[in-house]
Coordinates of C-alpha atoms in Angstrom, one line a residue:
Chain H
X1 CA -57.2 86.2 176.3
X2 CA -60.2 86.2 173.9
X3 CA -59.2 87.1 170.4
X4 CA -61.6 89.2 168.4
X5 CA -61.4 88.9 164.6
X6 CA -63.1 91.3 162.3
X7 CA -63.8 90.9 158.6
X8 CA -63.3 92.3 156.1
X9 CA -60.4 94.6 156.9
X10 CA -61.7 97.1 154.4
X11 CA -65.2 97.4 152.9
X12 CA -65.9 99.5 149.9
X13 CA -69.5 100.7 149.7
X14 CA -71.4 103.3 147.8
X15 CA -73.5 105.8 149.6
X16 CA -77.0 104.5 150.2
X17 CA -75.9 100.9 150.0
X18 CA -76.0 98.4 152.9
X19 CA -72.8 97.5 154.8
X20 CA -72.4 94.3 156.8
X21 CA -69.4 94.0 159.2
X22 CA -68.5 90.8 161.0
X23 CA -66.8 90.1 164.3
X24 CA -65.8 86.7 165.6
X25 CA -64.7 85.8 169.1
X26 CA -62.3 83.0 169.9
X27 CA -64.6 81.8 172.6
X28 CA -68.1 82.7 173.7
X29 CA -68.7 86.2 175.0
X30 CA -72.4 85.7 175.4
X31 CA -73.9 89.1 174.3
X32 CA -71.3 91.2 176.0
X33 CA -70.1 92.8 172.8
X34 CA -70.0 96.4 171.7
X35 CA -69.4 98.2 168.5
X36 CA -67.5 101.5 168.2
X37 CA -67.2 103.9 165.3
X38 CA -64.0 106.0 165.0
X39 CA -63.5 108.8 162.6
X40 CA -59.8 109.5 162.1
X41 CA -58.5 112.2 164.6
X42 CA -61.5 111.6 166.9
X43 CA -62.2 109.5 169.9
X44 CA -64.3 106.3 169.4
X45 CA -68.0 106.5 169.8
X46 CA -70.1 103.7 171.1
X47 CA -72.8 102.5 168.6
X48 CA -74.1 99.2 170.0
X49 CA -73.8 97.4 173.3
X50 CA -75.2 94.1 174.5
X51 CA -74.7 93.0 170.9
X52 CA -77.9 94.6 169.7
X53 CA -78.8 97.7 171.7
X54 CA -78.2 101.0 170.1
X55 CA -76.4 103.6 172.2
X56 CA -77.9 107.0 172.9
X57 CA -78.3 109.1 169.8
X58 CA -77.3 106.4 167.4
X59 CA -79.5 106.4 164.2
X60 CA -81.7 103.4 163.5
X61 CA -79.8 102.5 160.4
X62 CA -77.2 101.0 162.7
X63 CA -78.1 97.5 164.0
X64 CA -76.3 94.8 165.7
X65 CA -76.9 91.1 166.0
X66 CA -75.4 87.8 167.2
X67 CA -74.4 86.0 170.4
X68 CA -71.7 83.6 171.5
X69 CA -68.9 83.9 169.0
X70 CA -70.5 85.5 165.9
X71 CA -71.6 89.1 165.6
X72 CA -72.7 91.4 162.9
X73 CA -73.0 95.2 162.6
X74 CA -75.3 96.3 159.7
X75 CA -75.5 99.8 158.4
X76 CA -78.7 99.8 156.3
X77 CA -78.1 102.8 154.1
X78 CA -74.6 104.3 154.3
X79 CA -74.5 108.1 154.7
X80 CA -71.4 110.2 154.1
X81 CA -70.7 110.5 157.8
X82 CA -70.6 106.7 158.2
X83 CA -67.4 106.3 156.4
X84 CA -65.1 105.5 159.3
X85 CA -63.4 102.6 161.1
X86 CA -65.5 100.2 163.1
X87 CA -64.3 98.1 166.1
X88 CA -65.9 95.4 168.1
X89 CA -65.0 94.9 171.7
X90 CA -65.9 92.1 174.1
X91 CA -66.4 92.8 177.7
X92 CA -67.3 89.3 178.9
X93 CA -63.8 88.5 180.1
X94 CA -60.7 90.2 181.3
X95 CA -58.7 91.5 179.6
X96 CA -61.3 93.3 177.5
X97 CA -60.2 93.0 173.8
X98 CA -60.9 94.8 170.6
X99 CA -61.0 93.5 167.1
X100 CA -58.5 95.0 164.7
X101 CA -61.1 97.1 163.0
X102 CA -63.0 97.3 159.7
X103 CA -62.5 100.4 157.5
X104 CA -65.6 101.4 155.6
X105 CA -64.6 103.5 152.6
X106 CA -66.4 105.1 149.8
X107 CA -66.6 103.0 146.7
Chain D
X1 CA -72.4 118.3 179.8
X2 CA -70.1 115.3 180.5
X3 CA -66.5 116.0 179.8
X4 CA -63.3 114.0 180.2
X5 CA -60.0 115.7 179.7
X6 CA -56.7 113.8 179.6
X7 CA -53.4 115.5 180.4
X8 CA -49.8 114.5 181.1
X9 CA -48.7 113.1 177.8
X10 CA -45.5 114.0 176.1
X11 CA -42.1 112.8 175.0
X12 CA -40.3 110.5 177.3
X13 CA -37.2 108.3 177.1
X14 CA -37.4 104.5 177.2
X15 CA -37.3 103.3 180.8
X16 CA -38.6 106.5 182.3
X17 CA -42.0 107.2 183.9
X18 CA -45.0 109.3 183.1
X19 CA -48.3 109.9 184.9
X20 CA -51.5 110.6 182.9
X21 CA -54.5 112.3 184.4
X22 CA -58.1 112.2 183.3
X23 CA -60.3 114.9 184.8
X24 CA -64.1 114.5 184.7
X25 CA -66.8 117.1 184.9
X26 CA -70.6 117.2 184.4
X27 CA -71.2 114.0 186.2
X28 CA -70.7 112.2 189.5
X29 CA -67.3 110.8 188.9
X30 CA -67.4 108.4 191.8
X31 CA -70.4 106.6 190.3
X32 CA -68.4 105.3 187.3
X33 CA -65.8 102.8 186.8
X34 CA -63.1 104.1 184.5
X35 CA -60.9 102.7 181.8
X36 CA -57.9 103.7 179.8
X37 CA -57.7 102.7 176.1
X38 CA -54.7 103.4 173.8
X39 CA -54.1 103.6 170.1
X40 CA -50.6 103.4 168.6
X41 CA -50.1 105.6 165.5
X42 CA -52.0 104.2 162.6
X43 CA -53.1 101.2 164.6
X44 CA -56.3 99.9 166.3
X45 CA -57.6 100.3 169.8
X46 CA -56.0 98.5 172.7
X47 CA -57.7 98.3 176.1
X48 CA -55.2 99.1 178.8
X49 CA -56.6 99.2 182.3
X50 CA -59.8 99.5 184.4
X51 CA -60.7 100.6 187.9
X52 CA -63.9 99.9 189.7
X53 CA -65.8 102.3 191.9
X54 CA -65.3 102.6 195.7
X55 CA -68.2 100.3 196.6
X56 CA -66.4 97.6 194.6
X57 CA -63.2 98.2 196.3
X58 CA -61.6 100.2 193.5
X59 CA -60.2 97.0 192.3
X60 CA -58.2 97.0 189.0
X61 CA -57.6 95.1 185.8
X62 CA -54.7 95.4 183.4
X63 CA -53.8 94.2 179.9
X64 CA -50.9 91.8 179.9
X65 CA -48.8 94.2 178.0
X66 CA -48.8 96.7 180.8
X67 CA -49.3 94.6 183.9
X68 CA -46.6 95.3 186.5
X69 CA -45.5 98.5 184.8
X70 CA -48.7 100.6 184.8
X71 CA -50.9 101.5 187.7
X72 CA -54.4 102.9 187.5
X73 CA -55.9 104.9 190.4
X74 CA -58.6 107.4 191.1
X75 CA -59.3 110.3 193.4
X76 CA -63.0 110.8 193.4
X77 CA -62.7 114.0 195.5
X78 CA -60.9 115.6 192.6
X79 CA -62.8 113.7 189.8
X80 CA -59.5 112.4 188.4
X81 CA -58.4 109.1 187.2
X82 CA -54.7 108.4 186.9
X83 CA -52.5 106.1 184.9
X84 CA -49.0 105.8 186.3
X85 CA -46.7 104.4 183.6
X86 CA -43.3 103.1 184.6
X87 CA -40.5 101.4 182.7
X88 CA -41.9 102.8 179.4
X89 CA -41.1 101.1 176.2
X90 CA -41.1 102.4 172.6
X91 CA -44.2 100.2 171.9
X92 CA -46.1 102.2 174.6
X93 CA -46.1 105.1 172.1
X94 CA -49.8 105.9 171.6
X95 CA -52.7 108.2 172.1
X96 CA -54.2 107.4 175.5
X97 CA -57.9 107.8 176.0
X98 CA -59.8 107.6 179.2
X99 CA -63.4 106.7 179.2
X100 CA -66.3 106.0 181.6
X101 CA -67.5 102.5 181.8
X102 CA -71.1 102.1 180.9
X103 CA -73.2 101.2 183.8
X104 CA -76.1 98.8 183.4
X105 CA -78.6 101.6 183.4
X106 CA -76.6 103.7 180.9
X107 CA -77.0 103.7 177.2
X108 CA -73.7 105.3 176.4
X109 CA -70.2 105.8 177.6
X110 CA -68.0 108.9 177.5
X111 CA -64.5 109.4 176.1
X112 CA -61.8 112.1 176.4
X113 CA -60.0 113.5 173.4
X114 CA -56.9 111.6 174.2
X115 CA -53.3 112.5 175.1
X116 CA -50.3 111.5 173.1
X117 CA -47.4 109.7 174.7
X118 CA -44.2 109.3 172.7
X119 CA -41.5 107.0 174.0
X120 CA -38.3 107.7 172.2
X121 CA -34.6 108.2 172.8

């Protein structure tokens, strides 16, 4: 099983600032990596797939990069609605696995 | 509008069974592979199971934690995906979400609102 490790566990950021979230895979997943946003009490929402392609309706302030084992989600200028938990998920191998999540909170 | 609605959750004793349903509308259900993802209270997301479409033999994948206890199936004529959960354990307590799998030509996936399964004596 591929283990996905996200860092940091919690990120404290002021509105308008940049947030950088990391996700590492225990073995290569190529670019078969997605990022999800989850607001407490809601279902997750797909932000990024293929490591760097924004999903439908996702603002341009969200960007993804990386390949192989190292991936990054960047939120260029945090808005109030972006404070949430973010998960990466690999879909290169079975079983599909999620990272443990990064909580982005207001500083 | 695409909608997925889960049902069948509730309180169940350890060792018993429960069947979840995921009813889709607003899209051609048979064109999409389907997955179940769960989230224990206060915890992160855990992928549970996946079923391919009919052209791909409706073959299935499972997480190790549920393999041999859970069975995923689908009835495209009713636009429903099922998750049959047997020999339930306390650690199966979670909100269970169903979701469409993103096809190559798609730029999003779709999730239901989730259904809570509580395994407790």
